[in-house]
Tab-separated table of C-alpha atoms and ligand atoms in Angstrom:
chain	number	residue	atom	x	y	z
N	11	UNK	CA	-0.099	0.099	0.063
N	12	UNK	CA	1.110	3.276	-0.763
N	13	UNK	CA	0.791	5.867	1.920
N	14	UNK	CA	0.848	9.896	2.184
N	15	UNK	CA	1.211	11.710	5.385
N	16	UNK	CA	0.196	15.217	5.516
N	17	UNK	CA	2.489	17.479	7.735
N	18	UNK	CA	5.916	18.441	8.970
N	19	UNK	CA	6.155	18.432	12.598
N	20	UNK	CA	7.117	15.889	15.297
N	21	UNK	CA	3.709	14.391	15.043
N	22	UNK	CA	3.919	13.544	11.649
N	23	UNK	CA	7.444	11.869	12.377
N	24	UNK	CA	5.874	9.876	14.857
N	25	UNK	CA	3.171	9.036	12.836
N	26	UNK	CA	5.482	7.861	9.945
N	27	UNK	CA	7.626	5.777	12.408
N	28	UNK	CA	4.594	3.912	13.472
N	29	UNK	CA	3.289	3.382	10.003
N	30	UNK	CA	6.480	2.175	8.963
N	31	UNK	CA	6.081	-0.676	11.135
N	32	UNK	CA	3.033	-1.984	9.121
N	33	UNK	CA	3.864	-4.945	6.902
N	34	UNK	CA	1.005	-3.071	4.681
N	35	UNK	CA	3.076	-0.275	4.081
N	36	UNK	CA	5.133	-0.626	0.650
N	37	UNK	CA	5.820	2.958	0.146
N	38	UNK	CA	5.296	6.165	2.108
N	39	UNK	CA	5.424	9.864	1.066
N	40	UNK	CA	5.075	12.863	3.311
N	41	UNK	CA	4.022	16.536	2.383
N	42	UNK	CA	6.059	18.402	3.096
N	43	UNK	CA	7.778	16.323	5.611
N	44	UNK	CA	11.463	17.161	7.290
N	45	UNK	CA	14.856	15.632	7.469
N	46	UNK	CA	13.553	13.052	10.121
N	47	UNK	CA	10.367	11.761	8.361
N	48	UNK	CA	12.694	11.562	5.082
N	49	UNK	CA	14.182	8.438	6.906
N	50	UNK	CA	10.667	6.556	6.353
N	51	UNK	CA	9.039	8.486	3.784
N	52	UNK	CA	9.855	10.279	0.412
N	53	UNK	CA	9.282	13.991	1.441
N	54	UNK	CA	7.619	15.936	-1.286
N	55	UNK	CA	7.922	19.688	-1.380
N	56	UNK	CA	3.986	20.560	-1.216
N	57	UNK	CA	2.801	22.568	1.427
N	58	UNK	CA	-0.188	21.127	3.852
N	59	UNK	CA	-2.770	23.680	2.654
N	60	UNK	CA	-2.000	23.089	-1.061
N	61	UNK	CA	-5.142	20.976	-1.654
N	62	UNK	CA	-5.149	20.800	-5.318
N	63	UNK	CA	-1.453	19.891	-5.446
N	64	UNK	CA	-1.899	17.256	-2.738
N	65	UNK	CA	-4.720	15.695	-4.448
N	66	UNK	CA	-3.569	15.728	-7.958
N	67	UNK	CA	-0.217	14.141	-6.433
N	68	UNK	CA	-2.219	11.508	-4.500
N	69	UNK	CA	-3.862	10.653	-7.884
N	70	UNK	CA	-0.621	10.425	-10.149
N	71	UNK	CA	1.154	8.368	-7.526
N	72	UNK	CA	-1.641	5.907	-6.759
N	73	UNK	CA	-1.986	6.647	-2.876
N	74	UNK	CA	-4.201	4.116	-1.317
N	75	UNK	CA	-4.332	5.997	1.713
N	76	UNK	CA	-3.794	9.590	3.195
N	77	UNK	CA	-3.057	10.300	6.581
N	78	UNK	CA	-3.623	13.985	7.847
N	79	UNK	CA	-1.471	15.100	10.537
N	80	UNK	CA	-2.257	18.673	11.112
N	81	UNK	CA	-5.163	20.929	12.149
N	82	UNK	CA	-5.256	23.583	9.566
N	83	UNK	CA	-5.872	21.312	6.454
N	84	UNK	CA	-8.628	19.276	8.297
N	85	UNK	CA	-10.453	22.374	9.574
N	86	UNK	CA	-9.902	23.600	5.985
N	87	UNK	CA	-11.496	20.523	4.370
N	88	UNK	CA	-8.690	18.472	2.731
N	89	UNK	CA	-10.512	15.070	3.796
N	90	UNK	CA	-13.471	16.239	2.041
N	91	UNK	CA	-11.283	16.948	-1.306
N	92	UNK	CA	-9.278	13.655	-1.084
N	93	UNK	CA	-12.770	11.962	-0.880
N	94	UNK	CA	-14.097	13.969	-3.845
N	95	UNK	CA	-10.836	12.657	-5.743
N	96	UNK	CA	-11.603	8.840	-4.846
N	97	UNK	CA	-9.098	8.849	-2.501
N	98	UNK	CA	-9.223	6.817	1.276
N	99	UNK	CA	-8.148	9.457	3.723
N	100	UNK	CA	-8.080	9.280	7.337
N	101	UNK	CA	-9.119	12.259	9.280
N	102	UNK	CA	-12.501	14.233	10.035
N	103	UNK	CA	-14.263	15.959	6.980
N	104	UNK	CA	-14.612	19.545	7.339
N	105	UNK	CA	-18.100	19.619	8.965
N	106	UNK	CA	-16.561	17.542	11.815
N	107	UNK	CA	-13.053	18.961	12.301
N	108	UNK	CA	-15.042	22.091	13.353
N	109	UNK	CA	-15.233	20.349	16.740
N	110	UNK	CA	-11.587	21.677	16.951
N	111	UNK	CA	-12.028	24.764	14.395
N	112	UNK	CA	-14.466	26.583	16.309
N	113	UNK	CA	-14.450	26.636	20.030
N	114	UNK	CA	-17.901	28.635	20.096
N	115	UNK	CA	-19.222	25.647	18.349
N	116	UNK	CA	-17.655	22.858	20.493
N	117	UNK	CA	-18.826	24.924	23.646
N	118	UNK	CA	-22.573	25.087	22.329
N	119	UNK	CA	-22.313	21.293	21.605
N	120	UNK	CA	-21.193	20.383	25.004
N	121	UNK	CA	-23.807	22.486	26.348
N	122	UNK	CA	-26.886	21.033	24.097
N	123	UNK	CA	-25.714	17.460	25.178
N	124	UNK	CA	-24.503	18.169	28.883
N	125	UNK	CA	-20.745	17.389	28.372
N	126	UNK	CA	-19.053	18.555	31.403
N	127	UNK	CA	-17.040	21.680	30.582
N	128	UNK	CA	-16.308	25.100	32.044
N	129	UNK	CA	-19.565	27.692	32.226
N	130	UNK	CA	-19.399	30.233	29.105
N	131	UNK	CA	-20.767	32.702	27.079
N	132	UNK	CA	-20.044	33.198	23.256
N	133	UNK	CA	-19.572	36.599	21.668
N	134	UNK	CA	-19.693	37.898	18.044
N	135	UNK	CA	-19.957	41.639	19.323
N	136	UNK	CA	-17.006	43.259	21.626
N	137	UNK	CA	-19.198	45.607	23.143
N	138	UNK	CA	-21.481	42.808	24.589
N	139	UNK	CA	-18.291	40.934	25.702
N	140	UNK	CA	-17.212	44.211	27.569
N	141	UNK	CA	-20.542	44.399	29.473
N	142	UNK	CA	-20.681	40.853	30.337
N	143	UNK	CA	-17.083	41.172	31.873
N	144	UNK	CA	-18.156	44.195	34.136
N	145	UNK	CA	-20.124	41.677	36.287
N	146	UNK	CA	-17.821	38.252	35.753
N	147	UNK	CA	-15.866	36.514	38.363
N	148	UNK	CA	-12.150	36.723	37.746
N	149	UNK	CA	-9.624	34.960	36.830
N	150	UNK	CA	-11.608	34.670	33.673
N	151	UNK	CA	-10.567	32.999	30.353
N	152	UNK	CA	-11.012	34.475	26.940
N	153	UNK	CA	-10.349	32.190	23.980
N	154	UNK	CA	-10.521	33.338	19.969
N	155	UNK	CA	-13.113	30.966	18.208
N	156	UNK	CA	-10.838	29.783	15.626
N	157	UNK	CA	-7.573	28.117	15.103
N	158	UNK	CA	-4.718	30.289	16.709
N	159	UNK	CA	-1.569	27.888	16.852
N	160	UNK	CA	-2.748	27.340	20.765
N	161	UNK	CA	-2.036	30.934	21.424
N	162	UNK	CA	-5.613	31.963	21.386
N	163	UNK	CA	-6.533	31.889	24.789
N	164	UNK	CA	-5.998	34.356	27.405
N	165	UNK	CA	-6.198	34.017	31.456
N	166	UNK	CA	-7.188	37.429	32.466
N	167	UNK	CA	-6.568	38.190	36.247
N	168	UNK	CA	-8.837	41.166	36.657
N	169	UNK	CA	-11.508	43.541	34.752
N	170	UNK	CA	-8.659	45.616	33.139
N	171	UNK	CA	-6.861	42.470	31.592
N	172	UNK	CA	-9.893	41.088	30.324
N	173	UNK	CA	-10.841	44.347	28.670
N	174	UNK	CA	-7.447	44.514	26.869
N	175	UNK	CA	-7.720	40.935	26.067
N	176	UNK	CA	-11.139	41.464	24.158
N	177	UNK	CA	-9.279	44.165	22.379
N	178	UNK	CA	-6.492	41.985	21.624
N	179	UNK	CA	-8.795	39.353	20.193
N	180	UNK	CA	-11.871	40.857	18.637
N	181	UNK	CA	-10.580	44.300	17.829
N	182	UNK	CA	-6.696	44.253	17.261
N	183	UNK	CA	-7.355	40.656	15.767
N	184	UNK	CA	-3.878	39.258	16.927
N	185	UNK	CA	-5.256	35.971	15.953
N	186	UNK	CA	-6.872	36.990	12.535
N	187	UNK	CA	-10.417	35.884	11.837
N	188	UNK	CA	-10.022	33.220	14.444
N	189	UNK	CA	-11.065	36.306	16.749
N	190	UNK	CA	-14.136	37.342	14.694
N	191	UNK	CA	-16.183	35.250	17.496
N	192	UNK	CA	-15.101	34.564	21.145
N	193	UNK	CA	-15.683	32.415	24.125
N	194	UNK	CA	-15.691	33.914	27.540
N	195	UNK	CA	-15.415	31.096	30.115
N	196	UNK	CA	-15.227	30.288	33.805
N	197	UNK	CA	-11.524	29.573	35.140
N	198	UNK	CA	-10.976	26.060	36.362
N	199	UNK	CA	-8.237	24.788	38.350
N	200	UNK	CA	-6.949	21.164	38.424
N	201	UNK	CA	-4.778	18.599	36.600
N	202	UNK	CA	-4.721	18.582	33.014
N	203	UNK	CA	-4.603	14.979	31.099
N	204	UNK	CA	-4.658	14.425	27.064
N	205	UNK	CA	-6.625	11.749	25.861
N	206	UNK	CA	-6.306	10.886	22.082
N	207	UNK	CA	-8.718	8.181	20.664
N	208	UNK	CA	-9.539	6.773	17.270
N	209	UNK	CA	-13.226	7.046	16.191
N	210	UNK	CA	-15.118	5.655	13.163
N	211	UNK	CA	-18.313	7.888	13.296
N	212	UNK	CA	-19.860	5.969	15.947
N	213	UNK	CA	-17.297	3.607	18.134
N	214	UNK	CA	-14.745	5.323	19.882
N	215	UNK	CA	-11.593	3.597	21.426
N	216	UNK	CA	-9.239	5.639	23.724
N	217	UNK	CA	-5.439	5.348	23.564
N	218	UNK	CA	-3.126	5.493	26.749
N	219	UNK	CA	-3.254	9.096	28.443
N	220	UNK	CA	-0.620	11.672	28.438
N	221	UNK	CA	0.305	15.056	29.730
N	222	UNK	CA	1.725	18.161	28.050
N	223	UNK	CA	3.636	20.812	29.411
N	224	UNK	CA	2.550	24.065	27.464
N	225	UNK	CA	4.751	26.756	29.262
N	226	UNK	CA	8.076	27.898	27.596
N	227	UNK	CA	10.050	27.712	30.920
N	228	UNK	CA	10.535	25.607	34.111
N	229	UNK	CA	8.028	25.480	36.755
N	230	UNK	CA	5.312	26.319	34.100
N	231	UNK	CA	6.523	29.748	33.787
N	232	UNK	CA	7.071	31.878	30.680
N	233	UNK	CA	5.013	32.073	27.421
N	234	UNK	CA	2.730	29.622	26.165
N	235	UNK	CA	3.927	27.295	23.145
N	236	UNK	CA	3.072	24.437	21.209
N	237	UNK	CA	4.115	21.976	24.112
N	238	UNK	CA	7.704	21.613	25.551
N	239	UNK	CA	7.396	17.879	26.510
N	240	UNK	CA	4.739	14.923	27.424
N	241	UNK	CA	4.626	11.822	29.558
N	242	UNK	CA	2.541	8.933	29.030
N	243	UNK	CA	0.517	7.507	30.709
N	244	UNK	CA	-0.526	9.967	33.191
N	245	UNK	CA	-0.670	8.659	36.849
N	246	UNK	CA	-3.551	11.174	37.609
N	247	UNK	CA	-5.903	9.421	34.999
N	248	UNK	CA	-7.169	6.894	37.545
N	249	UNK	CA	-9.663	4.157	36.637
N	250	UNK	CA	-12.188	6.174	38.202
N	251	UNK	CA	-11.427	9.057	36.295
N	252	UNK	CA	-11.656	6.792	32.932
N	253	UNK	CA	-14.793	5.382	34.085
N	254	UNK	CA	-16.658	8.944	34.546
N	255	UNK	CA	-15.026	10.141	31.153
N	256	UNK	CA	-16.397	6.706	29.448
N	257	UNK	CA	-19.712	7.687	30.705
N	258	UNK	CA	-20.181	11.598	30.508
N	259	UNK	CA	-17.377	12.550	27.842
N	260	UNK	CA	-16.039	10.024	25.268
N	261	UNK	CA	-19.132	8.356	23.518
N	262	UNK	CA	-21.527	11.149	24.273
N	263	UNK	CA	-19.054	13.435	22.221
N	264	UNK	CA	-19.076	10.946	19.581
N	265	UNK	CA	-22.712	10.565	19.492
N	266	UNK	CA	-23.562	14.248	19.780
N	267	UNK	CA	-21.292	14.872	16.543
N	268	UNK	CA	-23.416	12.093	14.931
N	269	UNK	CA	-26.435	13.686	16.007
N	270	UNK	CA	-25.779	16.796	14.594
N	271	UNK	CA	-25.253	14.945	11.354
N	272	UNK	CA	-21.297	15.672	11.501
N	273	UNK	CA	-20.310	12.137	12.131
N	274	UNK	CA	-16.470	12.265	13.379
N	275	UNK	CA	-13.843	10.017	11.798
N	276	UNK	CA	-10.288	10.352	13.002
N	277	UNK	CA	-8.504	11.288	15.826
N	278	UNK	CA	-10.223	12.927	18.886
N	279	UNK	CA	-7.955	14.694	21.336
N	280	UNK	CA	-9.836	15.414	24.501
N	281	UNK	CA	-7.918	18.135	26.593
N	282	UNK	CA	-9.381	17.392	30.237
N	283	UNK	CA	-8.895	19.015	33.413
N	284	UNK	CA	-9.678	17.124	36.676
N	285	UNK	CA	-11.486	19.339	38.736
N	286	UNK	CA	-12.656	18.895	42.222
N	287	UNK	CA	-16.182	18.542	40.774
N	288	UNK	CA	-14.698	15.655	38.480
N	289	UNK	CA	-13.156	15.885	34.645
N	290	UNK	CA	-14.679	18.862	32.247
N	291	UNK	CA	-13.417	19.352	28.700
N	292	UNK	CA	-10.825	22.293	28.184
N	293	UNK	CA	-10.911	21.694	24.239
N	294	UNK	CA	-11.032	19.259	21.403
N	295	UNK	CA	-8.710	18.427	18.928
N	296	UNK	CA	-9.446	16.831	15.815
N	297	UNK	CA	-6.029	15.136	15.519
N	298	UNK	CA	-3.163	13.547	17.112
N	299	UNK	CA	-1.528	16.052	19.840
N	300	UNK	CA	1.945	17.251	19.460
N	301	UNK	CA	4.121	16.314	21.289
N	302	UNK	CA	1.413	13.690	22.668
N	303	UNK	CA	1.810	11.456	19.654
N	304	UNK	CA	5.330	11.196	20.290
N	305	UNK	CA	4.702	9.416	23.601
N	306	UNK	CA	1.587	7.528	22.844
N	307	UNK	CA	2.255	5.988	19.311
N	308	UNK	CA	5.721	4.319	20.265
N	309	UNK	CA	3.538	2.421	23.060
N	310	UNK	CA	0.898	1.299	20.906
N	311	UNK	CA	0.997	-2.286	20.009
N	312	UNK	CA	-1.463	-2.171	17.187
N	313	UNK	CA	-0.719	-1.869	13.323
N	314	UNK	CA	-1.588	1.871	13.201
N	315	UNK	CA	-2.599	1.152	9.417
N	316	UNK	CA	-4.903	-1.220	10.277
N	317	UNK	CA	-6.733	0.979	13.106
N	318	UNK	CA	-6.785	3.709	10.627
N	319	UNK	CA	-8.293	1.652	8.072
N	320	UNK	CA	-11.161	0.427	10.538
N	321	UNK	CA	-11.901	4.111	11.445
N	322	UNK	CA	-12.394	4.859	7.720
N	323	UNK	CA	-14.499	1.607	7.258
N	324	UNK	CA	-16.307	1.883	10.409
N	325	UNK	CA	-15.106	-1.293	12.073
N	326	UNK	CA	-13.305	0.075	15.055
N	327	UNK	CA	-15.597	-2.235	17.161
N	328	UNK	CA	-13.908	-5.031	16.332
N	329	UNK	CA	-10.224	-3.449	16.952
N	330	UNK	CA	-8.559	-4.496	20.235
N	331	UNK	CA	-6.657	-1.289	20.947
N	332	UNK	CA	-3.341	-2.462	23.066
N	333	UNK	CA	-0.522	-0.337	24.929
N	334	UNK	CA	2.700	-1.517	26.383
N	335	UNK	CA	2.932	-1.780	29.961
N	336	UNK	CA	5.689	0.900	30.537
N	337	UNK	CA	5.842	4.299	30.058
N	338	UNK	CA	7.350	7.111	27.771
N	339	UNK	CA	8.776	10.803	28.554
N	340	UNK	CA	9.394	13.320	25.630
N	341	UNK	CA	11.720	16.284	26.306
N	342	UNK	CA	11.325	18.886	23.302
N	343	UNK	CA	14.560	20.536	22.405
N	344	UNK	CA	13.866	23.988	20.996
N	345	UNK	CA	15.647	26.973	19.945
N	346	UNK	CA	16.364	29.182	22.530
N	347	UNK	CA	13.975	32.396	22.364
N	348	UNK	CA	11.076	29.904	21.033
N	349	UNK	CA	7.834	30.979	21.081
N	350	UNK	CA	9.157	34.563	20.182
N	351	UNK	CA	12.590	35.194	18.597
N	352	UNK	CA	14.934	32.597	17.244
N	353	UNK	CA	17.877	31.512	15.091
N	354	UNK	CA	17.777	28.808	12.224
N	355	UNK	CA	20.269	26.878	10.389
N	356	UNK	CA	22.603	25.259	13.065
N	357	UNK	CA	24.082	21.889	12.309
N	358	UNK	CA	22.622	19.220	14.399
N	359	UNK	CA	24.933	16.339	15.703
N	360	UNK	CA	24.507	13.166	17.546
N	361	UNK	CA	21.365	12.106	15.715
N	362	UNK	CA	22.561	8.517	14.877
N	363	UNK	CA	22.963	7.493	18.190
N	364	UNK	CA	19.276	6.786	18.297
N	365	UNK	CA	19.501	4.450	15.856
N	366	UNK	CA	21.877	2.096	17.924
N	367	UNK	CA	19.290	1.997	21.031
N	368	UNK	CA	16.019	0.291	21.432
N	369	UNK	CA	13.219	2.216	22.931
N	370	UNK	CA	14.641	5.910	22.279
N	371	UNK	CA	13.183	8.154	19.465
N	372	UNK	CA	14.484	11.265	18.171
N	373	UNK	CA	11.401	12.778	16.298
N	374	UNK	CA	12.141	15.941	14.298
N	375	UNK	CA	9.837	18.901	14.562
N	376	UNK	CA	11.831	21.863	12.909
N	377	UNK	CA	14.696	20.262	10.701
N	378	UNK	CA	15.929	20.183	7.162
N	379	UNK	CA	18.850	19.039	5.224
N	380	UNK	CA	21.654	21.419	4.414
N	381	UNK	CA	23.485	19.492	1.856
N	382	UNK	CA	24.484	16.471	3.660
N	383	UNK	CA	23.726	18.202	7.253
N	384	UNK	CA	20.812	18.268	9.171
N	385	UNK	CA	20.152	21.884	10.400
N	386	UNK	CA	17.772	23.405	12.778
N	387	UNK	CA	14.634	24.994	10.963
N	388	UNK	CA	12.226	26.017	13.684
N	389	UNK	CA	11.263	26.909	17.299
N	390	UNK	CA	10.714	23.308	18.182
N	391	UNK	CA	13.816	21.379	16.750
N	392	UNK	CA	13.681	18.022	17.982
N	393	UNK	CA	11.444	15.654	20.365
N	394	UNK	CA	13.868	13.182	22.121
N	395	UNK	CA	11.512	10.200	23.443
N	396	UNK	CA	12.515	7.299	25.778
N	397	UNK	CA	10.693	4.665	27.135
N	398	UNK	CA	10.952	2.887	30.571
N	399	UNK	CA	9.371	0.279	32.635
N	400	UNK	CA	7.884	3.355	34.705
N	401	UNK	CA	7.713	7.260	34.399
N	402	UNK	CA	10.635	7.704	36.422
N	403	UNK	CA	12.747	5.370	34.314
N	404	UNK	CA	11.658	6.945	31.109
N	405	UNK	CA	12.305	10.289	32.306
N	406	UNK	CA	15.941	9.462	33.376
N	407	UNK	CA	16.346	7.734	29.884
N	408	UNK	CA	14.836	10.775	27.989
N	409	UNK	CA	16.950	13.403	29.957
N	410	UNK	CA	19.978	10.971	29.375
N	411	UNK	CA	19.269	11.435	25.507
N	412	UNK	CA	18.960	14.672	25.237
N	413	UNK	CA	22.735	14.975	25.965
N	414	UNK	CA	23.448	12.997	22.646
N	415	UNK	CA	22.348	15.633	20.338
N	416	UNK	CA	24.030	19.209	19.994
N	417	UNK	CA	23.000	21.737	17.893
N	418	UNK	CA	23.512	25.852	18.382
N	419	UNK	CA	21.197	27.692	20.882
N	420	UNK	CA	19.489	24.313	22.120
N	421	UNK	CA	16.907	24.926	25.048
N	422	UNK	CA	15.027	22.711	26.837
N	423	UNK	CA	12.888	22.524	30.338
N	424	UNK	CA	14.508	20.420	33.040
N	425	UNK	CA	11.233	19.459	34.844
N	426	UNK	CA	9.152	17.318	32.180
N	427	UNK	CA	7.439	14.915	33.945
N	428	UNK	CA	8.170	16.584	37.566
N	429	UNK	CA	4.579	16.184	38.517
N	430	UNK	CA	5.144	12.025	38.776
N	431	UNK	CA	7.087	13.037	41.953
N	432	UNK	CA	4.042	13.950	43.448
N	433	UNK	CA	2.511	10.468	43.013
J	5	AMP	P1	-6.935	25.354	25.170
J	5	AMP	O1	-6.605	25.692	23.965
J	5	AMP	O2	-8.249	25.549	25.154
J	5	AMP	O3	-6.659	23.997	25.679
J	5	AMP	O4	-6.103	26.179	26.406
J	5	AMP	C1	-4.887	26.235	26.267
J	5	AMP	C2	-4.451	26.089	27.750
J	5	AMP	O5	-5.023	27.293	28.389
J	5	AMP	C3	-5.080	24.758	28.534
J	5	AMP	O6	-4.186	23.813	28.233
J	5	AMP	C4	-5.284	25.446	30.027
J	5	AMP	O7	-3.755	25.256	30.681
J	5	AMP	C5	-5.500	26.841	29.638
J	5	AMP	N1	-6.927	26.798	30.024
J	5	AMP	C6	-7.925	26.837	28.822
J	5	AMP	N2	-9.211	26.873	29.228
J	5	AMP	C7	-8.901	27.177	30.629
J	5	AMP	C8	-9.995	27.161	31.678
J	5	AMP	N3	-11.289	27.361	31.528
J	5	AMP	N4	-9.569	27.546	33.056
J	5	AMP	C9	-8.277	27.551	33.356
J	5	AMP	N5	-7.039	27.238	32.187
J	5	AMP	C10	-7.443	26.999	30.912
J	6	LIG	N1	0.131	19.313	22.716
J	6	LIG	C1	-1.321	20.271	22.605
J	6	LIG	C2	-1.820	20.004	21.153
J	6	LIG	O1	-1.373	19.201	20.226
J	6	LIG	O2	-2.735	20.710	20.644
């Protein structure tokens, strides 16, 4: 089978590495890919939003299966276009990817179907939002409706900050058209857990849990990023929590989407927060998490291609998802200055060492080839993942492996998985 993966980050590298283990895959392509993905797939220089070129490439090259890793093309309708061209594609159609593409939509859905989430109001008029804030409780959370690279969420401590936030999102349009509409919601406290799941339109099978670290600095300080590291499983995701989520969150979400005439096929990522009142949904994503995929997929025992096909065919109920009884930790190596300004183009050394060690992975996020050298080409550069028998061992292994690779302006957090010590 010929497979095309769409995307270019660490998540897509993890998807490619997992798919490469499948005996069904003869040839893999990735658009646009990166220097690490090139080990498994032929990278083709087509951007993830160049739908016409992507469908033409898939047709010309006899692609049997497309896997869309990124949110933008999903929300933009790449799956619909591929399907219209007769190409089997894994991921939600546009009318279902709205679960991630519009926070206002997802909040209304949760309200309508009684899925636990923070109390909220949606606004299209900035004056109405400002008036609402006058009587609100603080801190409060402002969210741009659309996709904003995970940066469209503002936590405001007081009325002043919140008014400034409305201006930033709705008037200055800092996140572009994502700020045409806005959600204002209650501030929740608790531990965050990411649960990814496979969905075939009616059946949902959840994967092992994970936890991300979104802030740039140690001790959860500094700016929000795309994610600085993850661990899996989360020790805070207990059986009791899972039972609650199965009953009130997972299947109800899938059923709600089907009832709305928007059957969801693909990956639903549940961003959960474990509050004193119980688990609630902070956000949905319509794809694998990044860097959650880098700790979840290496632990999956199933053939990824078979699971993906079951989602497309509506036969997920026949699949028994299995994960290794171990743990994994991913530490992101970034360019110093990320998520603001940073330099690119530094040579990366030590990458070969990962090939010599079972259970260690170096997923490329922002790299490219410069002649025969691999150089840095982004804010997040690499995701160093290691497995261990338990979380502590996995963390030790991952941090040891971060020493194997060097590049100019290498930066990382030193406390990925620190929460494990509280258990
Ligand atoms: P989101 O993109 O909606 O997941 O928001 C990004 C991050 O903002 C989350 O991972 C949380 O850390 C934080 N956040 C979002 N919504 C809330 C909320 N209602 N209360 C507290 N923190 C939140
Ligand atoms: N790690 C968070 C995300 O993928 O959105």
